[in-house]
CSV table of N, CA, C and O in Angstrom, one decimal:
chain,number,residue,atom,x,y,z
B,190,MET,N,0.8,-1.2,0.0
B,190,MET,CA,0.0,0.0,0.0
B,190,MET,C,0.9,1.2,0.0
B,190,MET,O,0.6,2.2,-0.7
B,191,ASP,N,2.0,1.3,0.8
B,191,ASP,CA,2.9,2.4,0.8
B,191,ASP,C,3.5,2.7,-0.5
B,191,ASP,O,3.7,3.8,-0.9
B,192,ALA,N,3.9,1.6,-1.2
B,192,ALA,CA,4.5,1.8,-2.5
B,192,ALA,C,3.5,2.4,-3.5
B,192,ALA,O,3.9,3.2,-4.3
B,193,THR,N,2.3,2.0,-3.4
B,193,THR,CA,1.2,2.6,-4.3
B,193,THR,C,1.1,4.1,-4.0
B,193,THR,O,0.9,4.9,-4.9
B,194,ILE,N,1.1,4.5,-2.7
B,194,ILE,CA,0.9,5.9,-2.4
B,194,ILE,C,2.1,6.7,-2.9
B,194,ILE,O,2.0,7.8,-3.4
B,195,ILE,N,3.3,6.1,-2.7
B,195,ILE,CA,4.5,6.8,-3.2
B,195,ILE,C,4.5,7.0,-4.7
B,195,ILE,O,4.8,8.0,-5.2
B,196,SER,N,4.0,5.9,-5.4
B,196,SER,CA,4.0,6.0,-6.9
B,196,SER,C,2.9,7.1,-7.3
B,196,SER,O,3.1,7.8,-8.3
B,197,MET,N,1.8,7.1,-6.5
B,197,MET,CA,0.8,8.1,-6.9
B,197,MET,C,1.3,9.5,-6.6
B,197,MET,O,1.0,10.5,-7.3
B,198,ILE,N,2.1,9.7,-5.5
B,198,ILE,CA,2.6,11.0,-5.3
B,198,ILE,C,3.6,11.4,-6.4
B,198,ILE,O,3.6,12.6,-6.8
B,199,ARG,N,4.4,10.5,-6.8
B,199,ARG,CA,5.3,10.7,-7.9
B,199,ARG,C,4.6,11.1,-9.2
B,199,ARG,O,4.9,12.0,-9.9
B,200,ALA,N,3.5,10.4,-9.4
B,200,ALA,CA,2.7,10.6,-10.6
B,200,ALA,C,2.0,12.0,-10.5
B,200,ALA,O,1.8,12.7,-11.5
B,201,LYS,N,1.7,12.4,-9.3
B,201,LYS,CA,1.1,13.7,-9.1
B,201,LYS,C,2.1,14.8,-9.5
B,201,LYS,O,1.7,15.8,-10.0
B,202,ASN,N,3.3,14.6,-9.2
B,202,ASN,CA,4.3,15.6,-9.5
B,202,ASN,C,4.6,15.7,-11.0
B,202,ASN,O,5.1,16.7,-11.5
B,203,ASP,N,4.3,14.6,-11.8
B,203,ASP,CA,4.5,14.6,-13.2
B,203,ASP,C,3.4,15.5,-13.8
B,203,ASP,O,2.2,15.6,-13.3
B,204,ASP,N,3.6,16.1,-14.9
B,204,ASP,CA,2.6,16.9,-15.6
B,204,ASP,C,1.6,16.1,-16.2
B,204,ASP,O,0.4,16.5,-16.4
B,205,ASN,N,1.9,14.9,-16.6
B,205,ASN,CA,0.9,14.0,-17.3
B,205,ASN,C,0.1,13.3,-16.3
B,205,ASN,O,0.5,12.6,-15.4
B,206,GLY,N,-1.2,13.5,-16.4
B,206,GLY,CA,-2.2,12.8,-15.5
B,206,GLY,C,-2.2,13.2,-14.1
B,206,GLY,O,-2.5,12.5,-13.2
B,207,SER,N,-1.9,14.5,-13.8
B,207,SER,CA,-1.8,14.9,-12.4
B,207,SER,C,-3.2,15.0,-11.8
B,207,SER,O,-3.3,14.7,-10.6
B,208,LYS,N,-4.2,15.3,-12.5
B,208,LYS,CA,-5.5,15.4,-11.9
B,208,LYS,C,-6.0,14.0,-11.5
B,208,LYS,O,-6.6,13.8,-10.4
B,209,SER,N,-5.8,13.0,-12.4
B,209,SER,CA,-6.2,11.6,-12.0
B,209,SER,C,-5.4,11.1,-10.9
B,209,SER,O,-5.9,10.4,-10.0
B,210,ALA,N,-4.1,11.5,-10.8
B,210,ALA,CA,-3.2,11.0,-9.7
B,210,ALA,C,-3.7,11.6,-8.4
B,210,ALA,O,-3.7,11.0,-7.4
B,211,GLN,N,-4.1,12.9,-8.4
B,211,GLN,CA,-4.6,13.5,-7.2
B,211,GLN,C,-5.8,12.9,-6.7
B,211,GLN,O,-6.0,12.6,-5.5
B,212,ARG,N,-6.7,12.5,-7.7
B,212,ARG,CA,-8.0,11.9,-7.3
B,212,ARG,C,-7.7,10.5,-6.7
B,212,ARG,O,-8.3,10.1,-5.7
B,213,ASP,N,-6.8,9.8,-7.4
B,213,ASP,CA,-6.5,8.4,-6.9
B,213,ASP,C,-5.8,8.5,-5.5
B,213,ASP,O,-6.0,7.7,-4.6
B,214,LEU,N,-5.0,9.5,-5.3
B,214,LEU,CA,-4.3,9.7,-4.0
B,214,LEU,C,-5.4,10.0,-2.9
B,214,LEU,O,-5.3,9.5,-1.8
B,215,LEU,N,-6.4,10.8,-3.2
B,215,LEU,CA,-7.4,11.1,-2.3
B,215,LEU,C,-8.2,9.9,-1.9
B,215,LEU,O,-8.6,9.6,-0.8
B,216,VAL,N,-8.5,9.1,-2.9
B,216,VAL,CA,-9.3,7.9,-2.7
B,216,VAL,C,-8.4,6.9,-1.9
B,216,VAL,O,-9.0,6.3,-0.9
B,217,MET,N,-7.2,6.8,-2.2
B,217,MET,CA,-6.3,5.9,-1.4
B,217,MET,C,-6.1,6.4,0.0
B,217,MET,O,-6.1,5.6,0.9
B,218,ALA,N,-6.0,7.7,0.2
B,218,ALA,CA,-5.9,8.3,1.6
B,218,ALA,C,-7.2,8.0,2.4
B,218,ALA,O,-7.1,7.7,3.6
B,219,SER,N,-8.3,8.2,1.7
B,219,SER,CA,-9.6,7.9,2.5
B,219,SER,C,-9.7,6.4,2.8
B,219,SER,O,-10.1,6.1,3.9
B,220,ASP,N,-9.3,5.5,1.9
B,220,ASP,CA,-9.3,4.1,2.3
B,220,ASP,C,-8.3,3.8,3.4
B,220,ASP,O,-8.6,3.0,4.3
B,221,PHE,N,-7.1,4.5,3.4
B,221,PHE,CA,-6.1,4.3,4.4
B,221,PHE,C,-6.7,4.8,5.8
B,221,PHE,O,-6.5,4.1,6.8
B,222,THR,N,-7.3,5.9,5.9
B,222,THR,CA,-7.8,6.4,7.1
B,222,THR,C,-8.9,5.6,7.7
B,222,THR,O,-9.1,5.4,8.9
B,223,ASP,N,-9.8,5.1,6.8
B,223,ASP,CA,-10.9,4.3,7.3
B,223,ASP,C,-10.5,3.0,7.9
B,223,ASP,O,-11.0,2.6,8.9
B,224,THR,N,-9.5,2.4,7.3
B,224,THR,CA,-9.1,1.0,7.8
B,224,THR,C,-8.1,1.1,8.9
B,224,THR,O,-8.1,0.2,9.7
B,225,ASP,N,-7.3,2.1,8.9
B,225,ASP,CA,-6.2,2.2,9.9
B,225,ASP,C,-6.4,3.2,11.0
B,225,ASP,O,-5.5,3.4,11.8
B,226,LEU,N,-7.6,3.8,11.1
B,226,LEU,CA,-7.8,4.8,12.1
B,226,LEU,C,-7.8,4.2,13.5
B,226,LEU,O,-7.1,4.8,14.4
B,227,PRO,N,-8.4,3.0,13.8
B,227,PRO,CA,-8.2,2.5,15.1
B,227,PRO,C,-6.8,2.2,15.5
B,227,PRO,O,-6.4,2.4,16.6
B,228,ALA,N,-6.0,1.6,14.5
B,228,ALA,CA,-4.6,1.3,14.8
B,228,ALA,C,-3.8,2.6,15.1
B,228,ALA,O,-3.0,2.7,16.0
B,229,LEU,N,-4.1,3.7,14.4
B,229,LEU,CA,-3.5,4.9,14.6
B,229,LEU,C,-3.9,5.5,15.9
B,229,LEU,O,-3.0,6.0,16.6
B,230,GLN,N,-5.1,5.4,16.3
B,230,GLN,CA,-5.5,5.9,17.6
B,230,GLN,C,-4.8,5.1,18.8
B,230,GLN,O,-4.4,5.7,19.7
B,231,ASN,N,-4.7,3.8,18.5
B,231,ASN,CA,-3.9,3.0,19.5
B,231,ASN,C,-2.5,3.4,19.6
B,231,ASN,O,-1.9,3.4,20.7
B,232,ASP,N,-1.9,3.7,18.5
B,232,ASP,CA,-0.5,4.1,18.4
B,232,ASP,C,-0.3,5.4,19.2
B,232,ASP,O,0.6,5.7,19.9
B,233,ILE,N,-1.3,6.3,19.0
B,233,ILE,CA,-1.2,7.7,19.6
B,233,ILE,C,-1.4,7.5,21.1
B,233,ILE,O,-0.7,8.1,21.9
B,234,ALA,N,-2.3,6.6,21.6
B,234,ALA,CA,-2.4,6.3,23.0
B,234,ALA,C,-1.2,5.8,23.6
B,234,ALA,O,-0.7,6.1,24.7
B,235,ALA,N,-0.5,4.8,22.9
B,235,ALA,CA,0.7,4.2,23.3
B,235,ALA,C,1.8,5.3,23.4
B,235,ALA,O,2.6,5.3,24.4
B,236,LEU,N,1.8,6.2,22.4
B,236,LEU,CA,2.8,7.2,22.4
B,236,LEU,C,2.6,8.2,23.6
B,236,LEU,O,3.6,8.6,24.3
B,237,ARG,N,1.4,8.5,23.9
B,237,ARG,CA,1.1,9.4,25.1
B,237,ARG,C,1.6,8.7,26.3
B,237,ARG,O,2.1,9.3,27.2
B,238,ALA,N,1.3,7.4,26.5
B,238,ALA,CA,1.8,6.7,27.7
B,238,ALA,C,3.3,6.7,27.8
B,238,ALA,O,3.8,6.8,28.8
B,239,ASP,N,3.9,6.5,26.6
B,239,ASP,CA,5.4,6.5,26.6
B,239,ASP,C,6.0,7.8,27.0
B,239,ASP,O,6.9,7.9,27.8
B,240,VAL,N,5.3,8.9,26.5
B,240,VAL,CA,5.8,10.3,26.8
B,240,VAL,C,5.5,10.5,28.3
B,240,VAL,O,6.4,11.1,29.0
B,241,ALA,N,4.4,10.1,28.9
B,241,ALA,CA,4.2,10.2,30.3
B,241,ALA,C,5.2,9.5,31.1
B,241,ALA,O,5.7,10.0,32.1
B,242,THR,N,5.5,8.3,30.7
B,242,THR,CA,6.6,7.5,31.4
B,242,THR,C,7.9,8.2,31.4
B,242,THR,O,8.6,8.3,32.4
B,243,LEU,N,8.2,8.7,30.2
B,243,LEU,CA,9.5,9.4,30.0
B,243,LEU,C,9.5,10.7,30.9
B,243,LEU,O,10.6,11.0,31.5
B,244,MET,N,8.4,11.4,31.0
B,244,MET,CA,8.4,12.6,31.8
B,244,MET,C,8.6,12.2,33.3
B,244,MET,O,9.3,12.9,34.0
B,245,ASP,N,8.0,11.1,33.7
B,245,ASP,CA,8.2,10.6,35.1
B,245,ASP,C,9.6,10.3,35.4
B,245,ASP,O,10.2,10.7,36.4
B,246,HIS,N,10.3,9.7,34.4
B,246,HIS,CA,11.7,9.4,34.6
B,246,HIS,C,12.5,10.6,34.6
B,246,HIS,O,13.5,10.7,35.4
B,247,LEU,N,12.2,11.6,33.8
B,247,LEU,CA,13.0,12.9,33.8
B,247,LEU,C,12.8,13.6,35.1
B,247,LEU,O,13.7,14.2,35.6
B,248,LYS,N,11.6,13.6,35.6
B,248,LYS,CA,11.3,14.2,36.9
B,248,LYS,C,12.1,13.6,38.0
B,248,LYS,O,12.7,14.2,38.9
B,249,LEU,N,12.2,12.2,38.0
B,249,LEU,CA,12.9,11.5,39.0
B,249,LEU,C,14.4,11.8,38.9
B,249,LEU,O,15.1,12.1,39.9
B,250,ARG,N,14.9,11.9,37.6
B,250,ARG,CA,16.3,12.2,37.4
B,250,ARG,C,16.6,13.6,37.9
B,250,ARG,O,17.7,13.9,38.3
B,251,ALA,N,15.6,14.5,37.7
B,251,ALA,CA,15.9,15.9,38.1
B,251,ALA,C,15.8,16.1,39.6
B,251,ALA,O,16.5,17.0,40.1
B,252,THR,N,15.1,15.3,40.3
B,252,THR,CA,15.0,15.4,41.7
B,252,THR,C,16.1,14.7,42.5
B,252,THR,O,16.3,15.0,43.6
B,253,GLU,N,16.7,13.7,41.9
B,253,GLU,CA,17.8,13.0,42.6
B,253,GLU,C,18.9,13.9,43.1
B,253,GLU,O,19.3,13.7,44.2
B,254,PRO,N,19.5,14.8,42.2
B,254,PRO,CA,20.5,15.7,42.8
B,254,PRO,C,20.0,16.6,43.9
B,254,PRO,O,20.7,16.8,44.9
B,255,ALA,N,18.8,17.0,43.8
B,255,ALA,CA,18.2,17.9,44.9
B,255,ALA,C,18.1,17.1,46.2
B,255,ALA,O,18.4,17.6,47.2
B,256,GLU,N,17.6,15.8,46.0
B,256,GLU,CA,17.5,15.0,47.2
B,256,GLU,C,18.9,14.7,47.9
B,256,GLU,O,19.0,14.7,49.1
B,257,GLY,N,19.9,14.5,47.0
B,257,GLY,CA,21.2,14.4,47.6
B,257,GLY,C,21.7,15.6,48.3
B,257,GLY,O,22.3,15.5,49.4
B,258,ALA,N,21.5,16.8,47.7
B,258,ALA,CA,21.9,18.0,48.4
B,258,ALA,C,21.1,18.2,49.7
B,258,ALA,O,21.7,18.6,50.7
B,259,ILE,N,19.8,17.9,49.7
B,259,ILE,CA,19.0,18.0,50.9
B,259,ILE,C,19.5,17.0,52.0
B,259,ILE,O,19.6,17.4,53.2
B,260,HIS,N,19.9,15.8,51.6
B,260,HIS,CA,20.5,14.9,52.5
B,260,HIS,C,21.8,15.4,53.1
B,260,HIS,O,22.0,15.3,54.4
B,261,GLN,N,22.6,16.0,52.3
B,261,GLN,CA,23.9,16.6,52.8
B,261,GLN,C,23.7,17.7,53.8
B,261,GLN,O,24.3,17.8,54.8
B,262,ILE,N,22.7,18.6,53.4
B,262,ILE,CA,22.4,19.7,54.3
B,262,ILE,C,21.8,19.2,55.6
B,262,ILE,O,22.2,19.7,56.7
B,263,ASP,N,20.9,18.2,55.5
B,263,ASP,CA,20.3,17.6,56.7
B,263,ASP,C,21.4,17.1,57.6
B,263,ASP,O,21.4,17.3,58.9
B,264,GLU,N,22.3,16.3,57.1
B,264,GLU,CA,23.4,15.7,57.8
B,264,GLU,C,24.3,16.8,58.5
B,264,GLU,O,24.7,16.7,59.6
B,265,SER,N,24.6,17.9,57.7
B,265,SER,CA,25.4,19.0,58.3
B,265,SER,C,24.7,19.7,59.4
B,265,SER,O,25.3,20.0,60.4
B,266,LEU,N,23.3,19.9,59.3
B,266,LEU,CA,22.6,20.5,60.4
B,266,LEU,C,22.6,19.6,61.6
B,266,LEU,O,22.7,20.1,62.7
B,267,HIS,N,22.5,18.3,61.4
B,267,HIS,CA,22.5,17.4,62.6
B,267,HIS,C,23.9,17.5,63.3
B,267,HIS,O,23.9,17.5,64.5
B,268,ARG,N,24.9,17.5,62.5
B,268,ARG,CA,26.3,17.6,63.0
B,268,ARG,C,26.4,18.9,63.8
B,268,ARG,O,27.0,19.0,64.9
B,269,LEU,N,25.9,20.0,63.2
B,269,LEU,CA,26.0,21.3,63.9
B,269,LEU,C,25.2,21.3,65.2
B,269,LEU,O,25.6,21.9,66.2
B,270,TYR,N,24.0,20.7,65.2
B,270,TYR,CA,23.2,20.6,66.4
B,270,TYR,C,23.9,19.8,67.5
B,270,TYR,O,23.9,20.2,68.6
B,271,ARG,N,24.5,18.7,67.1
B,271,ARG,CA,25.2,17.9,68.1
B,271,ARG,C,26.4,18.7,68.7
B,271,ARG,O,26.6,18.6,69.9
B,272,THR,N,27.1,19.4,67.8
B,272,THR,CA,28.2,20.2,68.3
B,272,THR,C,27.8,21.3,69.2
B,272,THR,O,28.4,21.5,70.3
B,273,ALA,N,26.7,22.0,68.8
B,273,ALA,CA,26.2,23.1,69.7
B,273,ALA,C,25.7,22.6,71.0
B,273,ALA,O,25.9,23.2,72.1
B,274,THR,N,25.0,21.4,71.0
B,274,THR,CA,24.5,20.8,72.2
B,274,THR,C,25.7,20.4,73.1
B,274,THR,O,25.6,20.7,74.4
B,275,ALA,N,26.7,19.8,72.6
B,275,ALA,CA,27.9,19.4,73.4
B,275,ALA,C,28.6,20.7,74.0
B,275,ALA,O,28.9,20.7,75.1
B,276,GLU,N,28.7,21.7,73.2
B,276,GLU,CA,29.3,23.0,73.7
B,276,GLU,C,28.5,23.6,74.8
B,276,GLU,O,29.0,24.1,75.8
B,277,GLY,N,27.2,23.6,74.6
B,277,GLY,CA,26.3,24.1,75.6
B,277,GLY,C,26.3,23.4,76.9
B,277,GLY,O,26.4,24.0,78.0
B,278,GLU,N,26.4,22.1,76.8
B,278,GLU,CA,26.5,21.2,78.0
B,278,GLU,C,27.8,21.5,78.7
B,278,GLU,O,27.9,21.6,80.0
B,279,ARG,N,28.9,21.6,77.9
B,279,ARG,CA,30.2,21.9,78.5
B,279,ARG,C,30.3,23.2,79.2
B,279,ARG,O,30.8,23.4,80.3
B,280,SER,N,29.7,24.2,78.6
B,280,SER,CA,29.6,25.6,79.2
B,280,SER,C,28.8,25.6,80.4
B,280,SER,O,29.1,26.2,81.4
B,281,ALA,N,27.7,24.9,80.4
B,281,ALA,CA,26.8,24.8,81.6
B,281,ALA,C,27.6,24.1,82.8
B,281,ALA,O,27.5,24.6,83.9
B,282,ARG,N,28.4,23.1,82.5
B,282,ARG,CA,29.2,22.4,83.5
B,282,ARG,C,30.2,23.4,84.1
B,282,ARG,O,30.5,23.4,85.3
B,283,ALA,N,30.8,24.2,83.1
B,283,ALA,CA,31.9,25.1,83.6
B,283,ALA,C,31.3,26.2,84.5
B,283,ALA,O,31.9,26.5,85.5
B,284,VAL,N,30.1,26.7,84.1
B,284,VAL,CA,29.5,27.7,84.9
B,284,VAL,C,29.1,27.2,86.3
B,284,VAL,O,29.3,27.8,87.3
B,285,SER,N,28.5,26.0,86.2
B,285,SER,CA,28.1,25.3,87.5
B,285,SER,C,29.3,25.1,88.4
B,285,SER,O,29.2,25.3,89.6
B,286,GLN,N,30.4,24.7,87.8
B,286,GLN,CA,31.7,24.5,88.6
B,286,GLN,C,32.1,25.8,89.2
B,286,GLN,O,32.5,25.9,90.4
B,287,GLN,N,32.1,26.9,88.4
B,287,GLN,CA,32.5,28.2,88.9
B,287,GLN,C,31.6,28.7,90.1
B,287,GLN,O,32.1,29.3,91.0
B,288,ILE,N,30.3,28.4,89.9
B,288,ILE,CA,29.4,28.8,91.0
B,288,ILE,C,29.7,28.0,92.3
B,288,ILE,O,29.6,28.6,93.4
B,289,GLU,N,30.0,26.7,92.1
B,289,GLU,CA,30.3,25.9,93.3
B,289,GLU,C,31.6,26.3,94.0
B,289,GLU,O,31.7,26.3,95.2
B,290,GLU,N,32.6,26.8,93.2
B,290,GLU,CA,33.8,27.2,93.7
B,290,GLU,C,33.8,28.6,94.3
B,290,GLU,O,34.4,28.9,95.3
B,291,ASN,N,32.9,29.5,93.8
B,291,ASN,CA,32.8,30.9,94.3
B,291,ASN,C,31.3,31.2,94.4
B,291,ASN,O,30.8,32.0,93.6
B,292,PRO,N,30.6,30.7,95.4
B,292,PRO,CA,29.2,31.0,95.5
B,292,PRO,C,28.9,32.5,95.8
B,292,PRO,O,27.9,33.0,95.4
B,293,VAL,N,29.7,33.1,96.6
B,293,VAL,CA,29.5,34.5,97.0
B,293,VAL,C,29.7,35.4,95.8
B,293,VAL,O,28.8,36.3,95.5
B,294,MET,N,30.7,35.2,95.0
B,294,MET,CA,30.9,36.0,93.8
B,294,MET,C,29.8,35.8,92.8
B,294,MET,O,29.3,36.7,92.2
B,295,ALA,N,29.3,34.6,92.7
B,295,ALA,CA,28.2,34.3,91.8
B,295,ALA,C,26.9,35.0,92.2
B,295,ALA,O,26.2,35.6,91.4
B,296,LEU,N,26.7,35.0,93.6
B,296,LEU,CA,25.5,35.7,94.1
B,296,LEU,C,25.6,37.2,93.9
B,296,LEU,O,24.6,37.9,93.4
B,297,LEU,N,26.8,37.8,94.1
B,297,LEU,CA,27.0,39.2,93.8
B,297,LEU,C,26.8,39.6,92.3
B,297,LEU,O,26.2,40.6,92.0
B,298,LEU,N,27.4,38.7,91.5
B,298,LEU,CA,27.3,39.0,90.0
B,298,LEU,C,25.8,38.9,89.6
B,298,LEU,O,25.3,39.7,88.8
B,299,ALA,N,25.1,37.9,90.1
B,299,ALA,CA,23.6,37.8,89.7
B,299,ALA,C,22.8,39.0,90.2
B,299,ALA,O,22.0,39.5,89.5
B,300,ALA,N,23.1,39.4,91.4
B,300,ALA,CA,22.4,40.6,92.0
B,300,ALA,C,22.7,41.9,91.2
B,300,ALA,O,21.8,42.7,90.9
B,301,GLY,N,24.0,42.0,90.8
B,301,GLY,CA,24.4,43.2,90.0
B,301,GLY,C,23.7,43.2,88.6
B,301,GLY,O,23.2,44.2,88.2
B,302,LEU,N,23.7,42.0,88.0
B,302,LEU,CA,23.1,42.0,86.7
B,302,LEU,C,21.6,42.2,86.8
B,302,LEU,O,21.0,42.8,85.9
B,303,GLY,N,21.0,41.7,87.9
B,303,GLY,CA,19.5,41.9,88.1
B,303,GLY,C,19.2,43.4,88.3
B,303,GLY,O,18.2,43.9,87.8
B,304,TYR,N,20.0,44.1,89.1
B,304,TYR,CA,19.8,45.5,89.3
B,304,TYR,C,20.0,46.3,88.0
B,304,TYR,O,19.1,47.2,87.7
B,305,ILE,N,21.0,46.1,87.3
B,305,ILE,CA,21.3,46.8,86.0
B,305,ILE,C,20.1,46.5,85.0
B,305,ILE,O,19.6,47.4,84.4
B,306,SER,N,19.7,45.3,84.9
B,306,SER,CA,18.6,44.9,84.0
B,306,SER,C,17.3,45.6,84.4
B,306,SER,O,16.6,46.1,83.6
B,307,GLY,N,17.1,45.7,85.7
B,307,GLY,CA,15.9,46.3,86.2
B,307,GLY,C,15.9,47.8,85.9
B,307,GLY,O,14.9,48.4,85.5
B,308,ARG,N,17.0,48.5,86.1
B,308,ARG,CA,17.1,49.9,85.8
B,308,ARG,C,17.0,50.2,84.3
B,308,ARG,O,16.3,51.2,83.9
B,309,LEU,N,17.5,49.3,83.4
B,309,LEU,CA,17.4,49.5,82.0
B,309,LEU,C,16.0,49.3,81.5
B,309,LEU,O,15.5,50.0,80.6
B,310,LEU,N,15.3,48.3,82.0
B,310,LEU,CA,13.9,48.0,81.6
B,310,LEU,C,12.9,48.9,82.1
B,310,LEU,O,11.8,49.1,81.6
B,311,SER,N,13.2,49.6,83.2
B,311,SER,CA,12.2,50.5,83.8
B,311,SER,C,12.1,51.8,83.0
B,311,SER,O,11.1,52.6,83.2
B,312,ARG,N,13.0,52.1,82.2
B,312,ARG,CA,13.0,53.4,81.4
B,312,ARG,C,12.1,53.2,80.2
B,312,ARG,O,11.6,52.9,79.4
């Protein structure tokens, strides 16, 4: 059937019999669409499904680097949190030790800071 269509197209391009070749081509095209329309519709549906699958794969490939970066950032934040927590605990122990060693000084310092804070906030 394809060879017949190609020969008709070639005949159409010739000056001899171009009107009959055009008519034959139209008849052949109408026969082609009537018989192969369901197959063409199925092919288009399959093509749409393939394009959808391809888009899903492309989206997955596009998000993989972002997910890797998010994982690295998350891991860095966890490390930073653990470090800050450890530093805070160490500082709290050091302050606690200073208070135990010098309780009078700690009491005077707390009273002085309270007095200054009260004076600043009352304005």
